[in-house]
XYZ file of C-alpha atoms in Angstrom:
383
model
C -18.231 -34.268 -27.137
C -20.841 -32.129 -28.417
C -23.366 -33.011 -25.651
C -20.226 -32.162 -23.294
C -20.207 -28.845 -24.287
C -23.958 -28.049 -23.962
C -23.807 -29.741 -20.841
C -21.245 -27.068 -19.817
C -22.745 -24.176 -20.805
C -26.070 -25.629 -18.878
C -24.360 -25.588 -15.939
C -22.762 -21.955 -16.386
C -26.240 -20.346 -17.432
C -27.212 -21.804 -14.064
C -25.002 -20.773 -12.306
C -25.119 -17.248 -14.371
C -28.588 -17.151 -13.239
C -28.562 -18.478 -9.912
C -26.113 -16.234 -8.607
C -28.737 -13.022 -9.396
C -31.565 -15.044 -7.490
C -29.248 -16.350 -4.646
C -29.392 -12.125 -4.037
C -32.735 -11.476 -4.264
C -33.698 -14.788 -2.155
C -30.916 -13.330 0.583
C -32.962 -10.237 0.512
C -30.150 -7.865 -1.529
C -32.704 -6.688 -3.963
C -30.332 -3.904 -5.292
C -27.390 -6.299 -5.530
C -29.763 -8.638 -7.490
C -30.671 -5.930 -9.723
C -27.108 -4.863 -10.578
C -26.444 -8.406 -11.300
C -29.476 -8.815 -13.769
C -29.299 -5.841 -15.661
C -25.695 -6.279 -15.923
C -26.507 -9.134 -17.887
C -29.730 -8.486 -19.463
C -27.783 -5.247 -21.437
C -25.441 -7.843 -22.358
C -27.854 -10.510 -23.343
C -31.585 -8.952 -23.798
C -33.244 -12.421 -24.579
C -32.379 -13.572 -20.774
C -35.773 -13.340 -19.737
C -35.085 -15.159 -16.448
C -32.747 -11.958 -15.564
C -35.652 -9.996 -16.465
C -37.818 -11.830 -14.145
C -35.161 -11.260 -11.451
C -34.989 -8.103 -12.379
C -38.904 -6.934 -12.241
C -39.192 -9.137 -9.440
C -36.273 -7.434 -7.315
C -37.539 -3.592 -8.141
C -40.908 -4.078 -6.836
C -40.045 -5.682 -3.638
C -36.926 -2.575 -3.054
C -39.934 -0.671 -3.493
C -42.322 -1.985 -1.727
C -40.095 -2.393 1.557
C -38.680 1.707 1.305
C -42.040 2.718 0.699
C -43.243 1.519 3.645
C -39.799 2.601 5.405
C -40.641 5.985 4.384
C -44.493 6.225 5.034
C -42.962 4.803 9.147
C -40.849 7.148 9.170
C -43.068 10.335 7.767
C -45.708 8.964 10.173
C -43.383 8.999 13.267
C -43.585 12.918 12.561
C -39.503 13.240 13.773
C -37.433 15.749 12.064
C -34.696 13.590 12.618
C -35.896 11.111 10.320
C -35.522 13.413 6.631
C -31.785 12.698 6.657
C -33.570 8.546 6.467
C -36.094 9.705 4.088
C -33.260 11.154 2.055
C -30.991 8.615 2.089
C -34.048 6.107 0.622
C -35.305 9.066 -1.765
C -31.999 8.409 -3.788
C -32.320 4.795 -3.580
C -35.426 4.865 -4.936
C -34.631 6.837 -7.793
C -30.879 5.130 -8.559
C -33.091 2.149 -9.044
C -35.443 3.681 -11.683
C -32.779 5.669 -13.227
C -30.847 2.122 -13.743
C -34.599 0.312 -15.232
C -34.200 3.565 -17.857
C -31.338 2.461 -19.273
C -32.575 -1.797 -19.699
C -33.511 -2.503 -23.149
C -37.683 -2.791 -23.826
C -37.691 -6.222 -22.729
C -40.420 -6.148 -20.588
C -38.781 -4.236 -17.294
C -41.825 -3.453 -15.412
C -41.666 -0.354 -12.727
C -44.368 2.893 -12.701
C -42.303 5.974 -12.930
C -41.941 8.323 -10.026
C -41.197 11.485 -9.599
C -38.275 11.403 -7.280
C -36.415 14.331 -7.626
C -39.430 16.601 -5.732
C -38.782 14.077 -2.665
C -35.140 14.034 -3.082
C -34.855 17.920 -2.792
C -37.872 18.601 -0.065
C -36.566 15.606 1.773
C -32.582 17.231 0.891
C -33.841 20.655 2.118
C -35.430 19.606 5.449
C -32.823 17.218 6.331
C -29.960 20.390 5.547
C -32.372 22.791 8.181
C -32.790 20.350 10.967
C -29.127 19.528 10.792
C -27.846 23.445 10.699
C -31.110 23.879 13.512
C -29.056 21.050 16.226
C -26.404 22.755 14.812
C -27.288 26.435 16.239
C -28.673 24.219 19.370
C -25.670 22.607 20.580
C -22.923 25.669 19.545
C -25.619 27.765 21.845
C -24.300 25.499 24.814
C -20.632 27.377 24.716
C -19.480 24.052 25.427
C -16.075 22.569 24.073
C -17.591 18.944 23.340
C -21.264 20.849 22.401
C -19.516 22.732 19.705
C -17.717 19.574 18.132
C -21.272 18.015 17.861
C -22.608 21.698 16.373
C -19.468 21.319 14.026
C -20.077 17.485 12.558
C -24.213 18.686 12.306
C -23.451 21.551 10.254
C -20.384 20.043 8.047
C -23.561 17.165 7.840
C -26.051 20.137 6.349
C -22.901 21.318 3.825
C -23.043 18.209 2.512
C -26.738 18.050 1.252
C -26.509 21.966 0.331
C -23.348 23.008 -0.092
C -24.199 26.826 0.358
C -26.385 26.446 3.072
C -27.184 29.936 4.367
C -24.082 31.000 6.653
C -23.042 27.466 6.811
C -19.431 27.740 6.187
C -18.900 30.882 8.721
C -20.887 28.270 11.299
C -18.506 25.349 10.404
C -15.703 27.885 11.479
C -17.112 29.023 14.281
C -17.856 25.471 15.734
C -14.434 24.462 14.589
C -13.240 27.886 16.740
C -15.061 26.873 20.061
C -14.593 23.043 19.933
C -10.814 23.699 20.051
C -8.513 22.812 22.835
C -5.934 25.185 22.558
C -2.231 24.040 24.417
C 0.004 27.187 25.243
C 3.866 25.914 24.813
C 6.755 27.863 26.716
C 9.887 27.154 28.206
C 11.681 28.169 31.300
C 15.182 28.420 32.848
C 15.346 27.435 36.667
C 19.180 26.100 35.894
C 21.657 27.411 38.680
C 23.556 28.588 35.480
C 22.226 31.221 33.093
C 21.589 29.355 29.784
C 22.637 30.682 26.438
C 20.372 33.184 25.019
C 20.686 31.140 21.619
C 19.370 28.229 23.130
C 16.668 29.791 24.675
C 16.050 31.692 21.280
C 16.262 28.132 19.268
C 13.805 26.750 22.273
C 11.184 28.915 22.032
C 11.209 28.709 18.605
C 9.605 25.105 18.720
C 7.670 24.863 15.408
C 4.538 23.235 17.318
C 1.934 23.768 14.821
C 2.777 20.486 13.122
C 1.654 18.775 16.529
C -1.614 19.956 15.373
C -4.402 17.373 14.961
C -7.972 17.160 14.947
C -9.130 19.156 17.994
C -5.979 19.724 19.329
C -3.928 23.157 18.726
C -0.680 23.887 20.145
C 0.886 27.867 20.007
C 3.558 29.202 21.469
C 2.948 32.435 21.147
C -0.343 34.143 22.932
C -3.364 34.372 20.292
C -5.322 36.833 22.357
C -8.407 35.136 20.445
C -8.049 32.523 22.400
C -8.592 30.503 25.183
C -6.012 28.338 26.252
C -7.302 25.537 28.331
C -3.786 23.364 29.025
C 0.120 24.794 29.577
C 2.925 22.965 28.576
C 6.342 24.474 30.335
C 10.084 23.210 29.281
C 11.677 23.661 32.631
C 15.117 23.310 32.825
C 16.241 22.480 35.806
C 19.652 21.915 35.388
C 22.672 22.462 32.469
C 26.078 20.769 32.502
C 29.275 20.824 30.142
C 31.990 18.284 31.586
C 36.019 19.692 31.343
C 37.889 19.025 28.614
C 39.324 15.564 28.841
C 41.999 14.549 26.962
C 42.734 10.411 27.525
C 46.572 9.626 26.551
C 47.744 5.928 26.361
C 51.083 5.032 25.500
C 52.170 1.651 23.227
C 54.802 0.208 22.080
C 55.040 -1.382 19.112
C 58.272 -3.327 17.211
C 59.210 -4.992 14.580
C 62.219 -7.252 13.054
C 62.971 -6.240 9.388
C 66.265 -7.059 7.980
C 69.369 -5.354 7.918
C 71.999 -6.760 5.093
C 73.586 -9.853 4.998
C 76.640 -11.520 6.246
C 79.028 -14.075 4.292
C 79.027 -17.900 5.005
C 82.599 -18.697 6.570
C 83.840 -22.313 6.643
C 86.490 -23.744 9.649
C 89.059 -21.826 7.471
C 87.260 -18.829 7.583
C 86.605 -18.612 4.003
C 83.729 -18.238 2.384
C 81.092 -20.733 1.389
C 80.592 -21.241 -2.209
C 77.192 -23.299 -3.603
C 76.758 -25.087 -6.574
C 77.406 -22.729 -8.940
C 80.487 -20.786 -7.457
C 78.408 -17.643 -5.550
C 79.180 -16.777 -2.448
C 76.992 -17.958 -0.222
C 75.258 -15.290 2.093
C 72.418 -14.876 4.874
C 70.542 -12.170 5.701
C 70.806 -10.341 8.574
C 67.560 -8.996 10.938
C 67.816 -6.212 13.713
C 64.468 -5.060 15.538
C 62.766 -1.500 15.214
C 60.713 -0.005 17.694
C 57.709 2.921 18.031
C 55.812 4.587 20.879
C 52.501 5.367 19.662
C 50.078 7.292 21.567
C 46.774 7.703 21.155
C 44.442 10.380 22.523
C 40.830 10.724 23.331
C 39.376 14.069 23.306
C 35.428 14.163 25.161
C 33.448 17.127 26.268
C 29.631 16.249 27.000
C 26.740 18.710 27.724
C 23.675 18.452 29.906
C 20.442 19.280 29.662
C 17.813 18.173 32.150
C 14.259 19.694 33.173
C 10.224 18.443 33.121
C 7.868 18.917 30.644
C 4.724 20.019 33.219
C 1.108 19.462 31.989
C -0.401 21.882 33.784
C -4.745 22.991 33.307
C -5.267 26.347 33.508
C -9.053 26.379 34.135
C -8.389 24.943 37.611
C -4.118 26.042 37.937
C -2.962 22.718 38.804
C -0.673 20.297 38.043
C -1.570 17.946 35.953
C 1.467 15.428 34.619
C 4.834 16.557 34.909
C 7.752 14.071 32.676
C 11.442 14.199 33.555
C 13.826 14.841 30.409
C 17.160 14.915 29.438
C 18.831 15.884 26.275
C 23.336 14.787 25.907
C 25.428 16.149 23.542
C 28.885 14.630 22.909
C 31.775 16.096 21.455
C 34.674 13.166 20.909
C 37.769 12.759 18.771
C 40.584 10.303 18.951
C 43.976 10.849 17.867
C 47.877 9.857 17.715
C 51.015 10.650 17.236
C 54.406 8.658 16.735
C 57.999 8.722 18.528
C 60.167 5.887 16.573
C 60.405 4.158 13.410
C 57.595 4.235 11.807
C 57.805 1.234 10.275
C 57.648 -0.642 13.023
C 53.789 0.226 13.575
C 50.984 -2.436 12.546
C 48.290 -1.156 9.582
C 45.899 -0.029 12.173
C 48.390 1.894 14.151
C 48.922 3.566 10.643
C 45.803 4.030 9.592
C 45.306 6.222 13.078
C 48.094 8.370 12.526
C 46.176 9.190 9.794
C 43.912 11.557 12.151
C 44.266 14.679 13.480
C 43.553 16.628 17.086
C 41.055 19.095 16.884
C 39.649 22.266 18.996
C 37.110 21.789 21.792
C 34.040 23.252 20.997
C 32.953 26.180 22.939
C 30.710 25.501 25.435
C 27.739 27.336 24.542
C 27.784 25.544 20.664
C 27.359 22.103 23.082
C 24.818 23.750 25.031
C 23.119 24.439 21.984
C 23.616 21.036 20.300
C 22.042 19.400 23.813
C 18.898 21.979 22.904
C 18.583 20.931 19.304
C 18.137 17.364 20.813
C 15.993 18.845 23.397
C 13.740 20.246 20.712
C 13.098 16.819 19.357
C 12.428 15.096 23.072
C 10.076 17.184 23.661
C 8.145 17.051 20.323
C 7.815 13.214 20.821
C 6.593 13.882 24.500
C 3.491 15.991 23.141
C 2.987 13.747 20.878
C 2.495 11.276 22.997
C 0.873 12.740 25.511
C -2.235 14.492 23.028
C -4.723 12.024 24.145
C -3.886 13.888 27.806
C -5.623 16.882 26.215
C -9.732 16.900 25.852
């Protein structure tokens, strides 16, 4: 049993060491150092892990130093962001080495902070300059590239020059602005409340990424596209009342009669009681069921216009409905003849038909939701 435990411990030791060595063999020096550092902190006597850490540190340093020298030799200012990233990585390794116990960790301490600051400043200046260059093109797509550059510059130095103003300017110039409005081309005059309801569609919550929607003109913006909800027809059906009448009947007890013998005398049972039999009669009731129905429909189209070319780009038909429907029933006759369902139907009541303008506005509310759904669906259509 003793030898078995020693064997298991030896296997576990080999596996633990192999995990950092395996990362090292694959060239993943940072992962190898992280694994070794954890084990060294836990057990400073793990000298095999110290060796892995030192080897990985040396190889990573040589590799990154050569890469920095190559990038600097190119003389391309675009390389400063890469150089900055490498110096940050080298400094992180050095800080990790400093946290380890003095058990043979070998590294040459260097002042990476000054190199980091220098690279960060140059990377910031380059990103900012490229942003200014793109912004100066007065092009929407170039402004979006400028925005990315300014955001990059801010990620290095938060308060660099006027970077916040430049970000806002690039966002403004790179945004596609869409104006939404409605028009009534129907043969009937739409209720004023309907027009106000539709024009008040909240399009602000449709804004996404580089798309901005407005339903009122902002004189500071250039509108690249217009979306016009054009109503071509508004229909309201007549007030309909469909009636159906059903006759229901039921046989119920209606007193009793005596059973007579051949001589006309009342028969007796074994206890001497008169023998009686129930009498039945059929009762009737007529139930009238009435269906009230009235509808409103708005038809039209959602038209997309390119304001630069004044051309119709796309048109989608749209139809919305509002339905008023009510059922009630009345009865004439003996209510006891009715089935349970018919008696339940009698609990309903007639209600007044809604005024046509109210029903049209209900259809308008449906139209609002449909309109927003179509706009969301076609968002990728606007560049």
